[in-house]
CSV table of C-alpha atoms in Angstrom, one decimal:
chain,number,residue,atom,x,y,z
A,29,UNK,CA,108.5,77.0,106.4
A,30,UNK,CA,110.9,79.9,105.2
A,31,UNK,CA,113.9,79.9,107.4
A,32,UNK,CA,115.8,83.5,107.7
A,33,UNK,CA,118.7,85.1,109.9
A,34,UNK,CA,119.4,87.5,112.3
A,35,UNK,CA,122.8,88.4,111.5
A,36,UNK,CA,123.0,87.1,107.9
A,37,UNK,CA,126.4,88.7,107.8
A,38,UNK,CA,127.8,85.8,109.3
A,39,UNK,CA,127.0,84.1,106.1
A,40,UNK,CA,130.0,85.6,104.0
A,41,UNK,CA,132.6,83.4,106.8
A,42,UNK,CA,131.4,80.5,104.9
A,43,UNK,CA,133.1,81.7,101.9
A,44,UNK,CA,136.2,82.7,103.5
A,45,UNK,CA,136.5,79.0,105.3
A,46,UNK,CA,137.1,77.0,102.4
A,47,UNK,CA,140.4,78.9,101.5
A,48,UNK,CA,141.4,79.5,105.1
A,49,UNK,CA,141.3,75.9,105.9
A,50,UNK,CA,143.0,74.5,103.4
A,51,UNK,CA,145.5,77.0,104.0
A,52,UNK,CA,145.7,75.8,107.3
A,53,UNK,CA,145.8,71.8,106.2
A,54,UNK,CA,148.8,72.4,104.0
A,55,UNK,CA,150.7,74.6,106.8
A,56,UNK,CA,149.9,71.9,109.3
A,57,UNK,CA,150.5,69.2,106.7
A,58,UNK,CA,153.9,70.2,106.1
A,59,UNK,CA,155.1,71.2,109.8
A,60,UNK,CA,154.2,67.5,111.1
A,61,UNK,CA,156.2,66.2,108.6
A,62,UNK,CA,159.3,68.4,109.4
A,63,UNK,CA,159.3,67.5,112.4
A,64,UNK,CA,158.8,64.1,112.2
A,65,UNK,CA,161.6,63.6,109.4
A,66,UNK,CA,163.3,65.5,112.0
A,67,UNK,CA,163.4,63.9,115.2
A,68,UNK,CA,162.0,60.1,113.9
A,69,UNK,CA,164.0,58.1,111.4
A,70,UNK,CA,162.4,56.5,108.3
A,71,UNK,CA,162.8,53.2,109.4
A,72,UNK,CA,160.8,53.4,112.7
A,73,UNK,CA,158.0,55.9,111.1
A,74,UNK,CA,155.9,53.9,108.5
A,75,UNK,CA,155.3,51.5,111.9
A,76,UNK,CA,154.6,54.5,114.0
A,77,UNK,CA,151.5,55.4,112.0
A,78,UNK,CA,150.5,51.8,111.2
A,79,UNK,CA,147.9,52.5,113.9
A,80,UNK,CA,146.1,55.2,112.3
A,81,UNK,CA,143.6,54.8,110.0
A,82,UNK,CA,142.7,56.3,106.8
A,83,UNK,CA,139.0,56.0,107.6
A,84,UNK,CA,139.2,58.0,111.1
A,85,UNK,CA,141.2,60.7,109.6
A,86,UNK,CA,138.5,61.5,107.1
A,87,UNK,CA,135.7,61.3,109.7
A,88,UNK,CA,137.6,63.6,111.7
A,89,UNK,CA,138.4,66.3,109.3
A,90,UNK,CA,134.7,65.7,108.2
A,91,UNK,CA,133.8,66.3,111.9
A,92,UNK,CA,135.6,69.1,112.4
A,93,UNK,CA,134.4,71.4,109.3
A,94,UNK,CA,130.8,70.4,109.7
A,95,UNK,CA,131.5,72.1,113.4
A,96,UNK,CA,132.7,75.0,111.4
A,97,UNK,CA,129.9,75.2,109.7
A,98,UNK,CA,127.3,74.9,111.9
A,99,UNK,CA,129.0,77.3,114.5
A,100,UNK,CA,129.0,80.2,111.6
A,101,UNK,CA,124.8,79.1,111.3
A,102,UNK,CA,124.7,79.2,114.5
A,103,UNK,CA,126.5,83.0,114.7
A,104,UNK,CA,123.6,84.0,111.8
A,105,UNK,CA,121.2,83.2,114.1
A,106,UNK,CA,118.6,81.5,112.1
A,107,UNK,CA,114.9,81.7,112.6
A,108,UNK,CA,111.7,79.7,111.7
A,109,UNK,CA,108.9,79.3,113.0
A,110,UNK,CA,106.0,81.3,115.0
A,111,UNK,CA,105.7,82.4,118.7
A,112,UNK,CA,102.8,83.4,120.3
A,113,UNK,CA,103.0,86.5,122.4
A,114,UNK,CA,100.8,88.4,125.0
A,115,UNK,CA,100.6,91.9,124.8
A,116,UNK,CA,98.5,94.9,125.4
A,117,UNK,CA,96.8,96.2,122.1
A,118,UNK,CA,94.4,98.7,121.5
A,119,UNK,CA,92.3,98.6,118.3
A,120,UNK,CA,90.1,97.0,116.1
A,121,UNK,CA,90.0,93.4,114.1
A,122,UNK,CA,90.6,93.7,111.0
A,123,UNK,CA,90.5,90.3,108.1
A,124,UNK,CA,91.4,91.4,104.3
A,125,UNK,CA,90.4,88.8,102.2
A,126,UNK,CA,92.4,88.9,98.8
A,127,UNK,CA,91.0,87.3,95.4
A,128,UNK,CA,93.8,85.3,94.0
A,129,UNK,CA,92.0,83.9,90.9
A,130,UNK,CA,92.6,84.0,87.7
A,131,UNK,CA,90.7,86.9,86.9
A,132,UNK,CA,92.2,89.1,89.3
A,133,UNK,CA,96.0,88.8,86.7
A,134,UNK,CA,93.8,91.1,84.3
A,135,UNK,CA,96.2,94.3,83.5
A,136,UNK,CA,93.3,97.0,83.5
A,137,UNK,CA,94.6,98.2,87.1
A,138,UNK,CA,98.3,99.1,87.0
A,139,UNK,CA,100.7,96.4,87.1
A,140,UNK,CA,97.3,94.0,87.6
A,141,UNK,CA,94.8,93.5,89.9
A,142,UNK,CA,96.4,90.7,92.4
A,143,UNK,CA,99.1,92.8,92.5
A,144,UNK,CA,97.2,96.2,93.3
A,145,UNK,CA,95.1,94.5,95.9
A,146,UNK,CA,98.5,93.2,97.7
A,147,UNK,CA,99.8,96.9,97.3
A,148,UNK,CA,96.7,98.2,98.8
A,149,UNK,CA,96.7,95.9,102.2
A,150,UNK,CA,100.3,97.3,102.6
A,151,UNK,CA,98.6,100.7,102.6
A,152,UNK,CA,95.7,99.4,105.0
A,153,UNK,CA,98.6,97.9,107.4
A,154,UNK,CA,100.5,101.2,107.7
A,155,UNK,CA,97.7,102.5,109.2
A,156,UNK,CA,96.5,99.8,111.0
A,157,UNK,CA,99.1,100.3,113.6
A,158,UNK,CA,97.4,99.4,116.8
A,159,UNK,CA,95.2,97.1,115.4
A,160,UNK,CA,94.9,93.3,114.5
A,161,UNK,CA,95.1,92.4,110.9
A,162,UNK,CA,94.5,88.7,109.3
A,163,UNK,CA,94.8,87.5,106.0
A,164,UNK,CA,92.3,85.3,104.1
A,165,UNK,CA,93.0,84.3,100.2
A,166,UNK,CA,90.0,83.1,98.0
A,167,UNK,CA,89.3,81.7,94.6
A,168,UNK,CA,87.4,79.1,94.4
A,169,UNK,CA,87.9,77.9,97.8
A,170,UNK,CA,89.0,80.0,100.7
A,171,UNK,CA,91.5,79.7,103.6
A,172,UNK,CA,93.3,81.6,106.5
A,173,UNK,CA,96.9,82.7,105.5
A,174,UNK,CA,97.5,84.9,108.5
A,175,UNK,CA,95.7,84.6,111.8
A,176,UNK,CA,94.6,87.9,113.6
A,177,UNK,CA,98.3,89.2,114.6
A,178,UNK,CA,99.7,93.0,115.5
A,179,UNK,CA,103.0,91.8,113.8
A,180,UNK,CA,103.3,93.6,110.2
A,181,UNK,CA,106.1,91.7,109.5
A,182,UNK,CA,104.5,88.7,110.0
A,183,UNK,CA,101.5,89.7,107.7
A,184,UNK,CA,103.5,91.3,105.2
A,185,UNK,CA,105.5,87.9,104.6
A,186,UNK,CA,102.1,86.5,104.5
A,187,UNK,CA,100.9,88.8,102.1
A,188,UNK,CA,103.6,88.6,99.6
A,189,UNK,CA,103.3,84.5,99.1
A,190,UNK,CA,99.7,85.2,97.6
A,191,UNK,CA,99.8,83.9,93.9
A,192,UNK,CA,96.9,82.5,91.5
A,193,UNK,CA,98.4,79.5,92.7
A,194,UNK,CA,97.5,79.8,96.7
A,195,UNK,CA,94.2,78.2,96.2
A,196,UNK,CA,94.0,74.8,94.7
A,197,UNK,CA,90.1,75.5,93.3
A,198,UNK,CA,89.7,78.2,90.4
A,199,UNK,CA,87.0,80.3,90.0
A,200,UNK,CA,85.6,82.8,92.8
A,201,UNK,CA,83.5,82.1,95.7
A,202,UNK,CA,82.9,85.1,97.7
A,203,UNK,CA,80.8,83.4,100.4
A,204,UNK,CA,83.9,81.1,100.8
A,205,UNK,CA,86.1,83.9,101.8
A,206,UNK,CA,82.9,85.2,104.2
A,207,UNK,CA,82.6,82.3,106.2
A,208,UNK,CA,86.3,81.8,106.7
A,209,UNK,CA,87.0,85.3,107.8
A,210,UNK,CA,84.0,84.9,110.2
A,211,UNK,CA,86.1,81.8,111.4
A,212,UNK,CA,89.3,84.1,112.1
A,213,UNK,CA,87.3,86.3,114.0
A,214,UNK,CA,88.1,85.3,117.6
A,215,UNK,CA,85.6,85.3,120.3
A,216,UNK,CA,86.8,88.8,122.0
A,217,UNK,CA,84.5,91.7,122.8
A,218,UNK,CA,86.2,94.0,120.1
A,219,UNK,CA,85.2,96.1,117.0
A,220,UNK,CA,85.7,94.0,113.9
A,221,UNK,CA,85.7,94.8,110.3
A,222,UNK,CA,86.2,92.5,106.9
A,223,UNK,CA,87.4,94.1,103.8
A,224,UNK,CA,87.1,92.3,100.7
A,225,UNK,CA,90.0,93.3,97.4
A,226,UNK,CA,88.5,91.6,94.6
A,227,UNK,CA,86.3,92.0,90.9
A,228,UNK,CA,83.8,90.4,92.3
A,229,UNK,CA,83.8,87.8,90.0
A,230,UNK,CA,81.2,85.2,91.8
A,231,UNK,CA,80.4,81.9,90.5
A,232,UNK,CA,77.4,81.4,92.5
A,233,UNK,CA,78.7,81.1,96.3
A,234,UNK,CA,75.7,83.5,97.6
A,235,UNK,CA,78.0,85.7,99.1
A,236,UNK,CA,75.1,88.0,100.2
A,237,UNK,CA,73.3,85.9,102.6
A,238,UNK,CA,77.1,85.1,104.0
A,239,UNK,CA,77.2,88.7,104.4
A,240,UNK,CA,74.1,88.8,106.3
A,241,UNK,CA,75.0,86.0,108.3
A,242,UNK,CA,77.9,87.7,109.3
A,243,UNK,CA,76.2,90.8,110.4
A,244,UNK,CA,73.3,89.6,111.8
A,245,UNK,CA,75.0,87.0,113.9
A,246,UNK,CA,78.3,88.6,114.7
A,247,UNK,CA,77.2,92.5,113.5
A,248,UNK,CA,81.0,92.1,111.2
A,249,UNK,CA,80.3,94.8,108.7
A,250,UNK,CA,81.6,94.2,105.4
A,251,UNK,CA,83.8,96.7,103.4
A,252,UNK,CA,84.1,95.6,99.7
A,253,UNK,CA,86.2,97.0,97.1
A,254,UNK,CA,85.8,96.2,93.7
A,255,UNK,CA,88.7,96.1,91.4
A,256,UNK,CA,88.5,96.2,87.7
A,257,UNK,CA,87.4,97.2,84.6
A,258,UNK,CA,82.9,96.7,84.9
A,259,UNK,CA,82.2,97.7,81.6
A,260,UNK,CA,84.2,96.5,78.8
A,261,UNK,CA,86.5,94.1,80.4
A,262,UNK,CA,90.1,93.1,80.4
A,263,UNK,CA,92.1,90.0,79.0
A,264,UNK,CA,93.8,87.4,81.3
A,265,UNK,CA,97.2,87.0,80.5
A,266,UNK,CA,98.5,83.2,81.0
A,267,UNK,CA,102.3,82.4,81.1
A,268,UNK,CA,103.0,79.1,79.0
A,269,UNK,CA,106.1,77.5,77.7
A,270,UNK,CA,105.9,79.8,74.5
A,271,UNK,CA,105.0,82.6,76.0
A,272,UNK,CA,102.7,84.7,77.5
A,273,UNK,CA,99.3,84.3,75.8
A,274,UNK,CA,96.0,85.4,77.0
A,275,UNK,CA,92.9,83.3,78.5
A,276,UNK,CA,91.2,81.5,76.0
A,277,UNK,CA,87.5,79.5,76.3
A,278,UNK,CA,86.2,77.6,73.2
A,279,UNK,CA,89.0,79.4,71.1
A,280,UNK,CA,87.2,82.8,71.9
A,281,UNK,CA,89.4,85.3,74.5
A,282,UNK,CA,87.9,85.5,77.8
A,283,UNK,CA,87.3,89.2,79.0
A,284,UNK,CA,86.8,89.6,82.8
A,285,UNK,CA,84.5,92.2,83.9
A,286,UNK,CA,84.3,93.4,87.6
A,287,UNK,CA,81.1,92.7,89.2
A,288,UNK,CA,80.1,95.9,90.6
A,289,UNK,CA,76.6,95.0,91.2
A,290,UNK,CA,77.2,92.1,93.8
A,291,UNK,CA,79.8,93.8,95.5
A,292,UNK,CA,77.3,96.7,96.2
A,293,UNK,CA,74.9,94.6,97.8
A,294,UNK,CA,77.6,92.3,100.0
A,295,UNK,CA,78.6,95.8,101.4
A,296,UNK,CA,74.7,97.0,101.5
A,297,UNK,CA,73.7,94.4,103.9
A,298,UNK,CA,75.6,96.1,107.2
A,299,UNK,CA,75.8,99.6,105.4
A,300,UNK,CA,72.6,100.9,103.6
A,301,UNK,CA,74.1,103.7,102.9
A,302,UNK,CA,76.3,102.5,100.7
A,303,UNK,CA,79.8,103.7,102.4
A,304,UNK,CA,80.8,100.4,102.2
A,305,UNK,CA,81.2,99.7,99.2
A,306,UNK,CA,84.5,101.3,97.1
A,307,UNK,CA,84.2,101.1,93.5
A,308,UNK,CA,88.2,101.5,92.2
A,309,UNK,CA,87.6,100.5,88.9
A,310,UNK,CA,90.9,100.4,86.8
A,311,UNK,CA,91.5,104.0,88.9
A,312,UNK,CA,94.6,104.6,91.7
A,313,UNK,CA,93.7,104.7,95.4
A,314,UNK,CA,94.8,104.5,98.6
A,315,UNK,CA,93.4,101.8,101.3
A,316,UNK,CA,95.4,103.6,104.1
A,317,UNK,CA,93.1,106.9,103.1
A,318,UNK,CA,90.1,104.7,103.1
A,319,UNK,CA,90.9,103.6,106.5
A,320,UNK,CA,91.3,106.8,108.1
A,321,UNK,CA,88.1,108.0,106.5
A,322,UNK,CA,85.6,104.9,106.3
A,323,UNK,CA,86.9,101.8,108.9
A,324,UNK,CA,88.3,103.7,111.9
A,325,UNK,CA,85.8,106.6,112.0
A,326,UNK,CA,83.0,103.6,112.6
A,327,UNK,CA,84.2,102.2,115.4
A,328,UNK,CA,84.9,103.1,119.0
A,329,UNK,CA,88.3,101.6,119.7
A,330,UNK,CA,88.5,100.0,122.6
A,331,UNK,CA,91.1,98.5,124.7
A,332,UNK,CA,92.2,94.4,124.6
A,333,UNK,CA,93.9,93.5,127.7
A,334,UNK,CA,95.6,90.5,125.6
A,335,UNK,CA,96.3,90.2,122.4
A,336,UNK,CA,98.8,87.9,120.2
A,337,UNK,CA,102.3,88.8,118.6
A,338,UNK,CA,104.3,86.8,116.0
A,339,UNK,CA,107.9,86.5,116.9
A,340,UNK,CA,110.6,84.6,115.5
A,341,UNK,CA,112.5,82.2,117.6
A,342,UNK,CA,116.0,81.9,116.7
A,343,UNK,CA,117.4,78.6,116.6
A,344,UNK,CA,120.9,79.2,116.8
A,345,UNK,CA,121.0,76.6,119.5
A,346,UNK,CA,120.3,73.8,117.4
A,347,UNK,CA,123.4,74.2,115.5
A,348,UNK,CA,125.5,75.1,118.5
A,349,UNK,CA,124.5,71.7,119.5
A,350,UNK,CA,125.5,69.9,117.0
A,351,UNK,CA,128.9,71.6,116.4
A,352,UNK,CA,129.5,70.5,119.9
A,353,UNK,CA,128.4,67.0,119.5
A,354,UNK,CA,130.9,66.8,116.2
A,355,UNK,CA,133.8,68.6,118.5
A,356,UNK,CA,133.4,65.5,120.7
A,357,UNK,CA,133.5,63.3,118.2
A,358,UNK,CA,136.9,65.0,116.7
A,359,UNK,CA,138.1,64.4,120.4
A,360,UNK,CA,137.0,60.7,121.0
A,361,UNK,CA,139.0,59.8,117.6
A,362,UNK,CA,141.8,61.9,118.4
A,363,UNK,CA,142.4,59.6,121.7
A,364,UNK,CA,141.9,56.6,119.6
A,365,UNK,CA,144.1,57.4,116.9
A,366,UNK,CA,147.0,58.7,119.4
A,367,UNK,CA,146.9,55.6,121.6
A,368,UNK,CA,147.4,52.9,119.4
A,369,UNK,CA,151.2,53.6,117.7
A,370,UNK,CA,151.9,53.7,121.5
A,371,UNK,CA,150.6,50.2,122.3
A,372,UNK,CA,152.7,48.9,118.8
A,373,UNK,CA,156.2,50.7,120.7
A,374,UNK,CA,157.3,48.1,122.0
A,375,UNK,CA,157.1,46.6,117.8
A,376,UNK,CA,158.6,49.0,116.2
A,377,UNK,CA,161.3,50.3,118.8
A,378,UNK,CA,164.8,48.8,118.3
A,379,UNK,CA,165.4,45.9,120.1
A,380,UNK,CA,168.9,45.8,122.0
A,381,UNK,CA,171.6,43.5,121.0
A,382,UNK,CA,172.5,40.2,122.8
């Protein structure tokens, strides 16, 4: 859970309390004691503050800069956390599944694969603008990052946690990612679409009858776009406490080669004619073209009375609360700490001669 802030301007009055209380300490510090030397002589003062303890001073100067402190949080205005929304929407359903194995940290597509096919969902969201977009990462096993949202800022964050480490199983299963992306598909009567960024790179999932379980159960067309170099390869480079190496298997280097072929046929199964299928290669493209061109133009867009919107709550309230609760705690002490030198008066005040 990744908290943020509103107003994270606020933040910089936690530098400046430090000094500023201290400052005020010291100033208060020595006024009490001017005035006490003052108006109280020395005798009679060490029994006046026989009655305050040590112990509830601290607590209360504790208490009172953790209120600080959580009353400048609170003015930040910090947010976790996801709220559902209602709200009109009119578009399609759109999942992209991202490959986040191994494979996919091959350089042959500039700066690498993972990184192009995060690049390239930006470019799909941009456009996207009225419809629902979800986020599925695969590699050996596959899960639902994002649900189906209209919020691109809610996708976006989604979309830049995706690592090689997002999936606990290597390898690639492209049926894996197929079945769970038919999963995010809700039960709603509109157009939906699943583009697939990845080489392709299948260990034997049988991603194409997935694909045709998906179509001819749901009629979800698949849009697959193959990244990577299909003919001679590229090496996996591996970060490691010496230094970056590259991917090694039975001391020989492992070259990863995109899997056109399977990709073809994945895409093939909703779209004989072959318009679903994008082979990229190691070349540059643009995924927000490809919408405009190849997703939108097949689908009637229809309107959703309801639809769902990611907001973050701000839970400012929280620490509100809790500077209160310490404020009453600063007050409770105070009151105990002032009332008992007055109930030791009558010890310490002079007593009159006989």
């Amino acid at each position: 859970m990744t908290m943020r802030f509103a107003n994270p301007e606020m933040l910089w009055l936690l530098l400046l309390f430090p000094p500023a209380m201290i400052a005020f300490f010291w100033w208060s510090q020595r006024k009490s004691q001017g005035l006490m030397g003052r108006f109280i002589e020395a005798r009679l003062l060490s029994g006046l503050l026989a009655g305050v303890s040590p112990l509830r001073r601290r607590i209360r100067l504790g208490s009172l800069v953790l209120a600080v402190v959580f009353l400048i949080l609170a003015l930040a205005r910090p947010q976790w956390g996801f709220v559902w929304e209602e709200v009109k929407q009119r578009g399609l359903d759109i999942v992209v599944a991202v490959d986040v194995s191994k494979s996919m940290l091959a350089e042959d597509i500039a700066p690498n694969r993972l990184a192009r096919a995060k690049l390239a969902a930006m470019d799909l969201v941009k456009q996207a603008r009225t419809d629902r977009v979800g986020l599925v990462a695969f590699a050996g096993s596959a899960f639902l990052v994002c649900p189906l949202t209209i919020d691109d800022a809610a996708f976006r964050q989604s979309l830049e946690t995706l690592n090689t480490n997002t999936t606990s199983q290597g390898g690639t299963a492209l049926a894996e990612a197929i079945q769970t992306a038919l999963k995010a598909f809700q039960q709603e009567d509109n157009h939906k679409v699943l583009v697939m960024l990845t080489d392709g790179e299948d260990h034997e999932s049988y991603p194409i009858e997935a694909a045709r379980e998906l179509w001819e159960k749901k009629r979800i067309p698949v849009i697959a776009v193959a990244l990577g170099d299909d003919r001679d390869g590229a090496r996996i480079p591996v970060r490691t406490d010496h230094g970056e190496r590259y991917l090694e298997y039975q001391g020989q280097t492992v070259l990863s080669r995109a899997d056109f072929d399977i990709l073809r046929r994945v895409a093939e199964v909703s779209d004989p004619s072959g318009r679903g299928f994008l082979a990229v290669g190691t070349k540059n493209f643009d995924l927000g073209q490809i919408y405009r061109s190849r997703i939108a133009p097949f689908f009637k867009q229809k309107e959703q009375q309801e639809s769902e919107k990611v907001s973050r709550p701000s839970q400012a309230h929280w620490f509100a609360l809790a500077a209160l609760i310490l404020l009453v705690v600063d007050s409770i002490l105070r009151d105990t700490v002032a009332s008992q030198p007055a109930q030791n008066r009558q010890a310490v005040s002079p007593q009159p001669e006989r």
